[in-house]
PDB file of C-alpha atoms in Angstrom:
ATOM      1  CA  UNK A 118      46.995 122.935 179.845  1.00 76.00           C
ATOM      2  CA  UNK A 119      45.341 125.833 177.917  1.00 81.00           C
ATOM      3  CA  UNK A 120      48.745 127.097 176.745  1.00 92.00           C
ATOM      4  CA  UNK A 121      48.865 130.745 175.811  1.00 95.00           C
ATOM      5  CA  UNK A 122      45.643 132.236 175.563  1.00 95.00           C
ATOM      6  CA  UNK A 123      44.569 135.702 174.146  1.00 96.00           C
ATOM      7  CA  UNK A 124      41.453 137.740 174.325  1.00 96.00           C
ATOM      8  CA  UNK A 125      39.752 139.159 172.313  1.00 96.00           C
ATOM      9  CA  UNK A 126      40.269 137.359 169.000  1.00 95.00           C
ATOM     10  CA  UNK A 127      39.079 140.511 166.952  1.00 96.00           C
ATOM     11  CA  UNK A 128      38.613 144.235 167.859  1.00 96.00           C
ATOM     12  CA  UNK A 129      37.740 147.399 166.230  1.00 97.00           C
ATOM     13  CA  UNK A 130      38.618 150.488 167.796  1.00 96.00           C
ATOM     14  CA  UNK A 131      38.198 154.334 166.840  1.00 97.00           C
ATOM     15  CA  UNK A 132      41.235 156.617 166.727  1.00 97.00           C
ATOM     16  CA  UNK A 133      42.016 157.720 170.141  1.00 97.00           C
ATOM     17  CA  UNK A 134      40.166 154.929 172.193  1.00 97.00           C
ATOM     18  CA  UNK A 135      42.282 153.042 174.549  1.00 96.00           C
ATOM     19  CA  UNK A 136      42.026 149.121 175.180  1.00 96.00           C
ATOM     20  CA  UNK A 137      43.842 146.371 176.635  1.00 97.00           C
ATOM     21  CA  UNK A 138      44.810 143.047 174.905  1.00 98.00           C
ATOM     22  CA  UNK A 139      44.819 140.038 177.510  1.00 98.00           C
ATOM     23  CA  UNK A 140      47.570 137.280 177.357  1.00 98.00           C
ATOM     24  CA  UNK A 141      47.579 134.657 179.911  1.00 97.00           C
ATOM     25  CA  UNK A 142      49.829 131.347 180.021  1.00 97.00           C
ATOM     26  CA  UNK A 143      49.464 128.180 182.380  1.00 95.00           C
ATOM     27  CA  UNK A 144      52.923 126.678 181.846  1.00 93.00           C
ATOM     28  CA  UNK A 145      54.659 128.630 184.657  1.00 93.00           C
ATOM     29  CA  UNK A 146      56.822 130.381 182.071  1.00 93.00           C
ATOM     30  CA  UNK A 147      59.038 133.032 183.334  1.00 93.00           C
ATOM     31  CA  UNK A 148      59.378 134.878 179.767  1.00 94.00           C
ATOM     32  CA  UNK A 149      56.552 136.456 177.988  1.00 96.00           C
ATOM     33  CA  UNK A 150      56.457 138.720 175.073  1.00 96.00           C
ATOM     34  CA  UNK A 151      54.322 140.695 172.558  1.00 97.00           C
ATOM     35  CA  UNK A 152      54.754 140.786 168.813  1.00 96.00           C
ATOM     36  CA  UNK A 153      53.023 142.378 166.116  1.00 97.00           C
ATOM     37  CA  UNK A 154      52.631 141.056 162.569  1.00 95.00           C
ATOM     38  CA  UNK A 155      52.235 143.278 159.640  1.00 94.00           C
ATOM     39  CA  UNK A 156      52.399 142.248 155.857  1.00 88.00           C
ATOM     40  CA  UNK A 157      55.948 141.974 154.521  1.00 87.00           C
ATOM     41  CA  UNK A 158      57.257 142.830 158.176  1.00 89.00           C
ATOM     42  CA  UNK A 159      57.407 139.452 159.821  1.00 90.00           C
ATOM     43  CA  UNK A 160      56.965 139.535 163.293  1.00 93.00           C
ATOM     44  CA  UNK A 161      58.234 142.569 165.279  1.00 94.00           C
ATOM     45  CA  UNK A 162      58.829 142.645 169.152  1.00 94.00           C
ATOM     46  CA  UNK A 163      56.849 145.143 171.145  1.00 97.00           C
ATOM     47  CA  UNK A 164      57.586 144.500 174.861  1.00 97.00           C
ATOM     48  CA  UNK A 165      58.812 141.610 176.787  1.00 95.00           C
ATOM     49  CA  UNK A 166      59.133 140.307 180.248  1.00 95.00           C
ATOM     50  CA  UNK A 167      61.688 138.035 182.048  1.00 92.00           C
ATOM     51  CA  UNK A 168      59.687 137.600 185.076  1.00 92.00           C
ATOM     52  CA  UNK A 169      56.927 139.113 187.195  1.00 94.00           C
ATOM     53  CA  UNK A 170      57.781 142.936 187.914  1.00 94.00           C
ATOM     54  CA  UNK A 171      60.250 143.108 185.066  1.00 95.00           C
ATOM     55  CA  UNK A 172      59.543 144.513 181.391  1.00 96.00           C
ATOM     56  CA  UNK A 173      61.547 145.754 178.722  1.00 95.00           C
ATOM     57  CA  UNK A 174      61.176 147.314 175.405  1.00 95.00           C
ATOM     58  CA  UNK A 175      61.507 145.539 172.057  1.00 93.00           C
ATOM     59  CA  UNK A 176      61.737 146.918 168.672  1.00 92.00           C
ATOM     60  CA  UNK A 177      58.533 148.955 168.356  1.00 96.00           C
ATOM     61  CA  UNK A 178      57.368 149.728 171.759  1.00 97.00           C
ATOM     62  CA  UNK A 179      55.972 153.173 171.126  1.00 96.00           C
ATOM     63  CA  UNK A 180      52.162 153.757 171.813  1.00 96.00           C
ATOM     64  CA  UNK A 181      52.077 150.422 173.986  1.00 97.00           C
ATOM     65  CA  UNK A 182      52.394 149.682 177.596  1.00 97.00           C
ATOM     66  CA  UNK A 183      52.872 146.568 179.566  1.00 97.00           C
ATOM     67  CA  UNK A 184      52.917 145.399 183.105  1.00 96.00           C
ATOM     68  CA  UNK A 185      53.698 141.831 184.631  1.00 97.00           C
ATOM     69  CA  UNK A 186      52.203 141.712 188.023  1.00 96.00           C
ATOM     70  CA  UNK A 187      51.759 137.888 188.010  1.00 96.00           C
ATOM     71  CA  UNK A 188      53.719 135.239 186.341  1.00 96.00           C
ATOM     72  CA  UNK A 189      50.585 134.017 184.253  1.00 97.00           C
ATOM     73  CA  UNK A 190      49.259 137.374 182.711  1.00 97.00           C
ATOM     74  CA  UNK A 191      51.021 139.892 180.559  1.00 98.00           C
ATOM     75  CA  UNK A 192      48.456 142.673 179.091  1.00 98.00           C
ATOM     76  CA  UNK A 193      49.233 144.946 176.389  1.00 98.00           C
ATOM     77  CA  UNK A 194      47.771 148.404 176.679  1.00 98.00           C
ATOM     78  CA  UNK A 195      47.024 150.775 173.977  1.00 96.00           C
ATOM     79  CA  UNK A 196      46.774 154.068 175.465  1.00 92.00           C
ATOM     80  CA  UNK A 197      45.415 156.218 172.484  1.00 96.00           C
ATOM     81  CA  UNK A 198      44.801 153.887 169.535  1.00 96.00           C
ATOM     82  CA  UNK A 199      46.138 155.099 166.036  1.00 97.00           C
ATOM     83  CA  UNK A 200      45.503 153.681 162.523  1.00 97.00           C
ATOM     84  CA  UNK A 201      49.287 152.729 162.527  1.00 96.00           C
ATOM     85  CA  UNK A 202      48.391 150.210 165.203  1.00 97.00           C
ATOM     86  CA  UNK A 203      46.257 147.970 162.919  1.00 97.00           C
ATOM     87  CA  UNK A 204      47.779 144.684 163.082  1.00 97.00           C
ATOM     88  CA  UNK A 205      47.844 141.243 164.365  1.00 96.00           C
ATOM     89  CA  UNK A 206      49.059 140.880 167.766  1.00 97.00           C
ATOM     90  CA  UNK A 207      50.653 137.891 169.116  1.00 97.00           C
ATOM     91  CA  UNK A 208      51.832 137.036 172.653  1.00 96.00           C
ATOM     92  CA  UNK A 209      54.258 134.404 173.491  1.00 95.00           C
ATOM     93  CA  UNK A 210      55.832 132.562 176.446  1.00 94.00           C
ATOM     94  CA  UNK A 211      58.682 130.385 177.288  1.00 91.00           C
ATOM     95  CA  UNK A 212      61.004 129.106 179.954  1.00 88.00           C
ATOM     96  CA  UNK A 213      63.899 131.185 180.867  1.00 83.00           C
ATOM     97  CA  UNK A 214      66.912 130.700 178.559  1.00 76.00           C
ATOM     98  CA  UNK A 215      68.988 129.668 181.642  1.00 75.00           C
ATOM     99  CA  UNK A 216      66.450 127.115 182.375  1.00 76.00           C
ATOM    100  CA  UNK A 217      67.245 123.374 181.231  1.00 71.00           C
ATOM    101  CA  UNK A 218      63.696 123.163 180.257  1.00 74.00           C
ATOM    102  CA  UNK A 219      63.699 125.927 177.771  1.00 77.00           C
ATOM    103  CA  UNK A 220      63.084 124.522 174.185  1.00 76.00           C
ATOM    104  CA  UNK A 221      60.888 126.895 172.333  1.00 86.00           C
ATOM    105  CA  UNK A 222      58.496 129.946 172.415  1.00 89.00           C
ATOM    106  CA  UNK A 223      54.927 129.176 172.479  1.00 91.00           C
ATOM    107  CA  UNK A 224      52.553 131.265 170.601  1.00 93.00           C
ATOM    108  CA  UNK A 225      48.799 132.290 171.260  1.00 94.00           C
ATOM    109  CA  UNK A 226      46.250 132.429 168.598  1.00 93.00           C
ATOM    110  CA  UNK A 227      46.609 136.051 167.977  1.00 95.00           C
ATOM    111  CA  UNK A 228      44.545 139.214 168.319  1.00 96.00           C
ATOM    112  CA  UNK A 229      43.393 140.874 165.019  1.00 96.00           C
ATOM    113  CA  UNK A 230      43.099 144.681 165.762  1.00 97.00           C
ATOM    114  CA  UNK A 231      41.617 147.410 163.393  1.00 97.00           C
ATOM    115  CA  UNK A 232      41.819 150.919 164.342  1.00 97.00           C
ATOM    116  CA  UNK A 233      39.642 153.291 162.177  1.00 96.00           C
TER     117      UNK A 233
ATOM    118  CA  UNK Y 116      72.186 143.651 166.668  1.00 69.00           C
ATOM    119  CA  UNK Y 117      71.431 140.372 165.347  1.00 76.00           C
ATOM    120  CA  UNK Y 118      69.150 139.987 162.200  1.00 87.00           C
ATOM    121  CA  UNK Y 119      67.520 137.349 160.091  1.00 93.00           C
ATOM    122  CA  UNK Y 120      67.296 137.512 156.445  1.00 96.00           C
ATOM    123  CA  UNK Y 121      64.753 135.522 154.279  1.00 97.00           C
ATOM    124  CA  UNK Y 122      65.887 136.748 150.720  1.00 96.00           C
ATOM    125  CA  UNK Y 123      62.655 135.298 148.974  1.00 95.00           C
ATOM    126  CA  UNK Y 124      59.401 137.082 149.666  1.00 95.00           C
ATOM    127  CA  UNK Y 125      57.209 134.885 147.556  1.00 96.00           C
ATOM    128  CA  UNK Y 126      58.021 131.509 145.878  1.00 97.00           C
ATOM    129  CA  UNK Y 127      55.739 129.433 143.765  1.00 97.00           C
ATOM    130  CA  UNK Y 128      56.363 125.740 143.228  1.00 97.00           C
ATOM    131  CA  UNK Y 129      54.445 122.928 141.592  1.00 97.00           C
ATOM    132  CA  UNK Y 130      52.906 120.200 143.687  1.00 97.00           C
ATOM    133  CA  UNK Y 131      55.293 117.345 143.945  1.00 97.00           C
ATOM    134  CA  UNK Y 132      58.410 119.519 143.512  1.00 97.00           C
ATOM    135  CA  UNK Y 133      61.080 120.060 146.041  1.00 97.00           C
ATOM    136  CA  UNK Y 134      61.370 123.048 147.884  1.00 97.00           C
ATOM    137  CA  UNK Y 135      64.167 125.191 149.595  1.00 97.00           C
ATOM    138  CA  UNK Y 136      63.509 128.412 151.654  1.00 98.00           C
ATOM    139  CA  UNK Y 137      66.513 130.230 152.521  1.00 98.00           C
ATOM    140  CA  UNK Y 138      67.464 131.991 155.813  1.00 97.00           C
ATOM    141  CA  UNK Y 139      70.688 133.761 156.915  1.00 96.00           C
ATOM    142  CA  UNK Y 140      71.400 135.266 160.128  1.00 93.00           C
ATOM    143  CA  UNK Y 141      73.816 137.673 161.419  1.00 89.00           C
ATOM    144  CA  UNK Y 142      75.055 136.843 164.950  1.00 79.00           C
ATOM    145  CA  UNK Y 143      78.605 136.141 166.294  1.00 69.00           C
ATOM    146  CA  UNK Y 144      77.820 132.983 167.942  1.00 75.00           C
ATOM    147  CA  UNK Y 145      75.557 130.034 167.091  1.00 75.00           C
ATOM    148  CA  UNK Y 146      72.220 130.937 168.087  1.00 84.00           C
ATOM    149  CA  UNK Y 147      69.177 128.742 168.572  1.00 90.00           C
ATOM    150  CA  UNK Y 148      67.407 128.576 165.117  1.00 93.00           C
ATOM    151  CA  UNK Y 149      63.677 127.876 164.293  1.00 95.00           C
ATOM    152  CA  UNK Y 150      61.311 127.597 161.497  1.00 97.00           C
ATOM    153  CA  UNK Y 151      57.607 128.510 161.977  1.00 96.00           C
ATOM    154  CA  UNK Y 152      54.670 128.155 159.520  1.00 96.00           C
ATOM    155  CA  UNK Y 153      51.666 130.203 159.607  1.00 94.00           C
ATOM    156  CA  UNK Y 154      48.609 128.943 157.357  1.00 91.00           C
ATOM    157  CA  UNK Y 155      46.097 131.861 156.319  1.00 86.00           C
ATOM    158  CA  UNK Y 156      44.393 133.400 159.304  1.00 83.00           C
ATOM    159  CA  UNK Y 157      46.083 131.041 161.817  1.00 86.00           C
ATOM    160  CA  UNK Y 158      48.727 131.246 164.448  1.00 87.00           C
ATOM    161  CA  UNK Y 159      52.224 130.225 164.301  1.00 91.00           C
ATOM    162  CA  UNK Y 160      53.254 126.453 164.320  1.00 91.00           C
ATOM    163  CA  UNK Y 161      56.952 125.348 165.083  1.00 93.00           C
ATOM    164  CA  UNK Y 162      58.239 123.137 162.049  1.00 96.00           C
ATOM    165  CA  UNK Y 163      61.747 122.446 163.613  1.00 95.00           C
ATOM    166  CA  UNK Y 164      64.406 123.792 165.723  1.00 93.00           C
ATOM    167  CA  UNK Y 165      68.288 123.477 165.850  1.00 92.00           C
ATOM    168  CA  UNK Y 166      69.879 123.915 169.334  1.00 88.00           C
ATOM    169  CA  UNK Y 167      73.177 121.851 168.825  1.00 85.00           C
ATOM    170  CA  UNK Y 168      74.532 118.611 167.470  1.00 86.00           C
ATOM    171  CA  UNK Y 169      73.658 117.211 164.365  1.00 88.00           C
ATOM    172  CA  UNK Y 170      73.400 119.938 161.703  1.00 91.00           C
ATOM    173  CA  UNK Y 171      70.406 118.355 159.838  1.00 96.00           C
ATOM    174  CA  UNK Y 172      67.322 118.579 161.749  1.00 95.00           C
ATOM    175  CA  UNK Y 173      63.982 116.829 160.958  1.00 96.00           C
ATOM    176  CA  UNK Y 174      60.648 118.455 161.582  1.00 96.00           C
ATOM    177  CA  UNK Y 175      56.905 117.940 161.301  1.00 95.00           C
ATOM    178  CA  UNK Y 176      55.145 117.587 157.867  1.00 94.00           C
ATOM    179  CA  UNK Y 177      58.276 115.955 156.191  1.00 96.00           C
ATOM    180  CA  UNK Y 178      60.168 119.293 156.482  1.00 97.00           C
ATOM    181  CA  UNK Y 179      63.971 119.334 157.332  1.00 97.00           C
ATOM    182  CA  UNK Y 180      66.560 122.070 157.760  1.00 98.00           C
ATOM    183  CA  UNK Y 181      70.286 122.280 157.524  1.00 96.00           C
ATOM    184  CA  UNK Y 182      72.430 124.538 159.601  1.00 94.00           C
ATOM    185  CA  UNK Y 183      75.639 125.688 158.056  1.00 94.00           C
ATOM    186  CA  UNK Y 184      77.795 127.511 160.232  1.00 90.00           C
ATOM    187  CA  UNK Y 185      80.251 128.753 157.372  1.00 91.00           C
ATOM    188  CA  UNK Y 186      77.341 130.341 155.677  1.00 93.00           C
ATOM    189  CA  UNK Y 187      75.277 131.477 158.674  1.00 92.00           C
ATOM    190  CA  UNK Y 188      72.438 129.850 157.059  1.00 95.00           C
ATOM    191  CA  UNK Y 189      69.513 127.603 157.965  1.00 96.00           C
ATOM    192  CA  UNK Y 190      67.809 126.746 155.032  1.00 98.00           C
ATOM    193  CA  UNK Y 191      64.331 124.837 155.194  1.00 98.00           C
ATOM    194  CA  UNK Y 192      63.705 121.886 152.707  1.00 98.00           C
ATOM    195  CA  UNK Y 193      61.007 119.578 151.732  1.00 98.00           C
ATOM    196  CA  UNK Y 194      61.546 116.830 149.064  1.00 97.00           C
ATOM    197  CA  UNK Y 195      57.814 116.902 147.630  1.00 97.00           C
ATOM    198  CA  UNK Y 196      55.480 119.705 148.331  1.00 97.00           C
ATOM    199  CA  UNK Y 197      51.696 119.210 148.856  1.00 96.00           C
ATOM    200  CA  UNK Y 198      49.049 121.877 148.245  1.00 95.00           C
ATOM    201  CA  UNK Y 199      48.408 121.998 151.881  1.00 95.00           C
ATOM    202  CA  UNK Y 200      52.116 123.301 152.306  1.00 96.00           C
ATOM    203  CA  UNK Y 201      50.964 126.723 150.870  1.00 96.00           C
ATOM    204  CA  UNK Y 202      51.420 129.178 153.873  1.00 96.00           C
ATOM    205  CA  UNK Y 203      53.852 131.743 155.092  1.00 96.00           C
ATOM    206  CA  UNK Y 204      57.137 130.528 156.527  1.00 97.00           C
ATOM    207  CA  UNK Y 205      59.101 132.371 158.940  1.00 96.00           C
ATOM    208  CA  UNK Y 206      62.778 131.693 160.239  1.00 96.00           C
ATOM    209  CA  UNK Y 207      63.616 133.128 163.708  1.00 94.00           C
ATOM    210  CA  UNK Y 208      66.658 133.432 165.800  1.00 91.00           C
ATOM    211  CA  UNK Y 209      67.166 133.188 169.555  1.00 87.00           C
ATOM    212  CA  UNK Y 210      70.154 135.080 171.155  1.00 78.00           C
ATOM    213  CA  UNK Y 211      71.430 132.848 173.892  1.00 73.00           C
ATOM    214  CA  UNK Y 212      73.516 135.639 175.477  1.00 71.00           C
ATOM    215  CA  UNK Y 213      70.806 138.165 176.277  1.00 73.00           C
ATOM    216  CA  UNK Y 214      67.122 138.054 177.441  1.00 77.00           C
ATOM    217  CA  UNK Y 215      65.637 139.273 174.298  1.00 79.00           C
ATOM    218  CA  UNK Y 216      63.085 136.715 172.791  1.00 84.00           C
ATOM    219  CA  UNK Y 217      63.114 135.731 169.172  1.00 87.00           C
ATOM    220  CA  UNK Y 218      64.009 137.795 166.263  1.00 89.00           C
ATOM    221  CA  UNK Y 219      62.147 136.814 163.116  1.00 92.00           C
ATOM    222  CA  UNK Y 220      62.715 137.072 159.298  1.00 94.00           C
ATOM    223  CA  UNK Y 221      60.177 138.908 157.294  1.00 94.00           C
ATOM    224  CA  UNK Y 222      58.751 135.648 155.989  1.00 95.00           C
ATOM    225  CA  UNK Y 223      58.486 133.849 152.769  1.00 97.00           C
ATOM    226  CA  UNK Y 224      54.893 133.114 151.311  1.00 96.00           C
ATOM    227  CA  UNK Y 225      54.832 129.870 149.596  1.00 97.00           C
ATOM    228  CA  UNK Y 226      52.251 129.275 146.675  1.00 97.00           C
ATOM    229  CA  UNK Y 227      51.644 125.774 145.443  1.00 97.00           C
ATOM    230  CA  UNK Y 228      50.296 125.261 142.058  1.00 96.00           C
ATOM    231  CA  UNK Y 229      48.807 122.103 140.512  1.00 91.00           C
TER     232      UNK Y 229
END
């Protein structure tokens, strides 16, 4: 299993540009989520999904869109990038909390995004 | 809403000294509790977790953590720190009653000096 994969690893954008951060998992996990990590702020939840076709907002959703058309993929879209979105982005996945197999969240390696 | 507090932003210890990183959570019931470590420029690695049962849990790299319900705490300990333990440590809480994923503390950066 590849686990949770994220692409790209690094990205530089100009203000106003759009882009999609890709996240995929091959563990048949129902739950997927996106976090951003900023110095001194820990990891903050952007959006999450409890299954294909279902998404919900986290703590800091503004400026980001998500969709979950398949169990495997959970892309994060920046519609019009702003310097405040400069951050490291982590995708995570897990079994449903109601599943006896639930044990932890698995994290991808992260995407480092800079918005100029 | 549940929250996780890591009171120490930065801790410096000498190599070979003991270590305790504090974590307190605010939640009505006993959630699942986790400690993650992040080395510079790297992703998150799970150190240990508490779901139920024995309140002292052992993890990887010689770390352990103790869950204290009365204090709503889940402190991370290591008896003898190695220089390679220098990293950032995150405590996280999972609300079992809802669908929201992990809530993280702001992290504690550990520096190790010779």
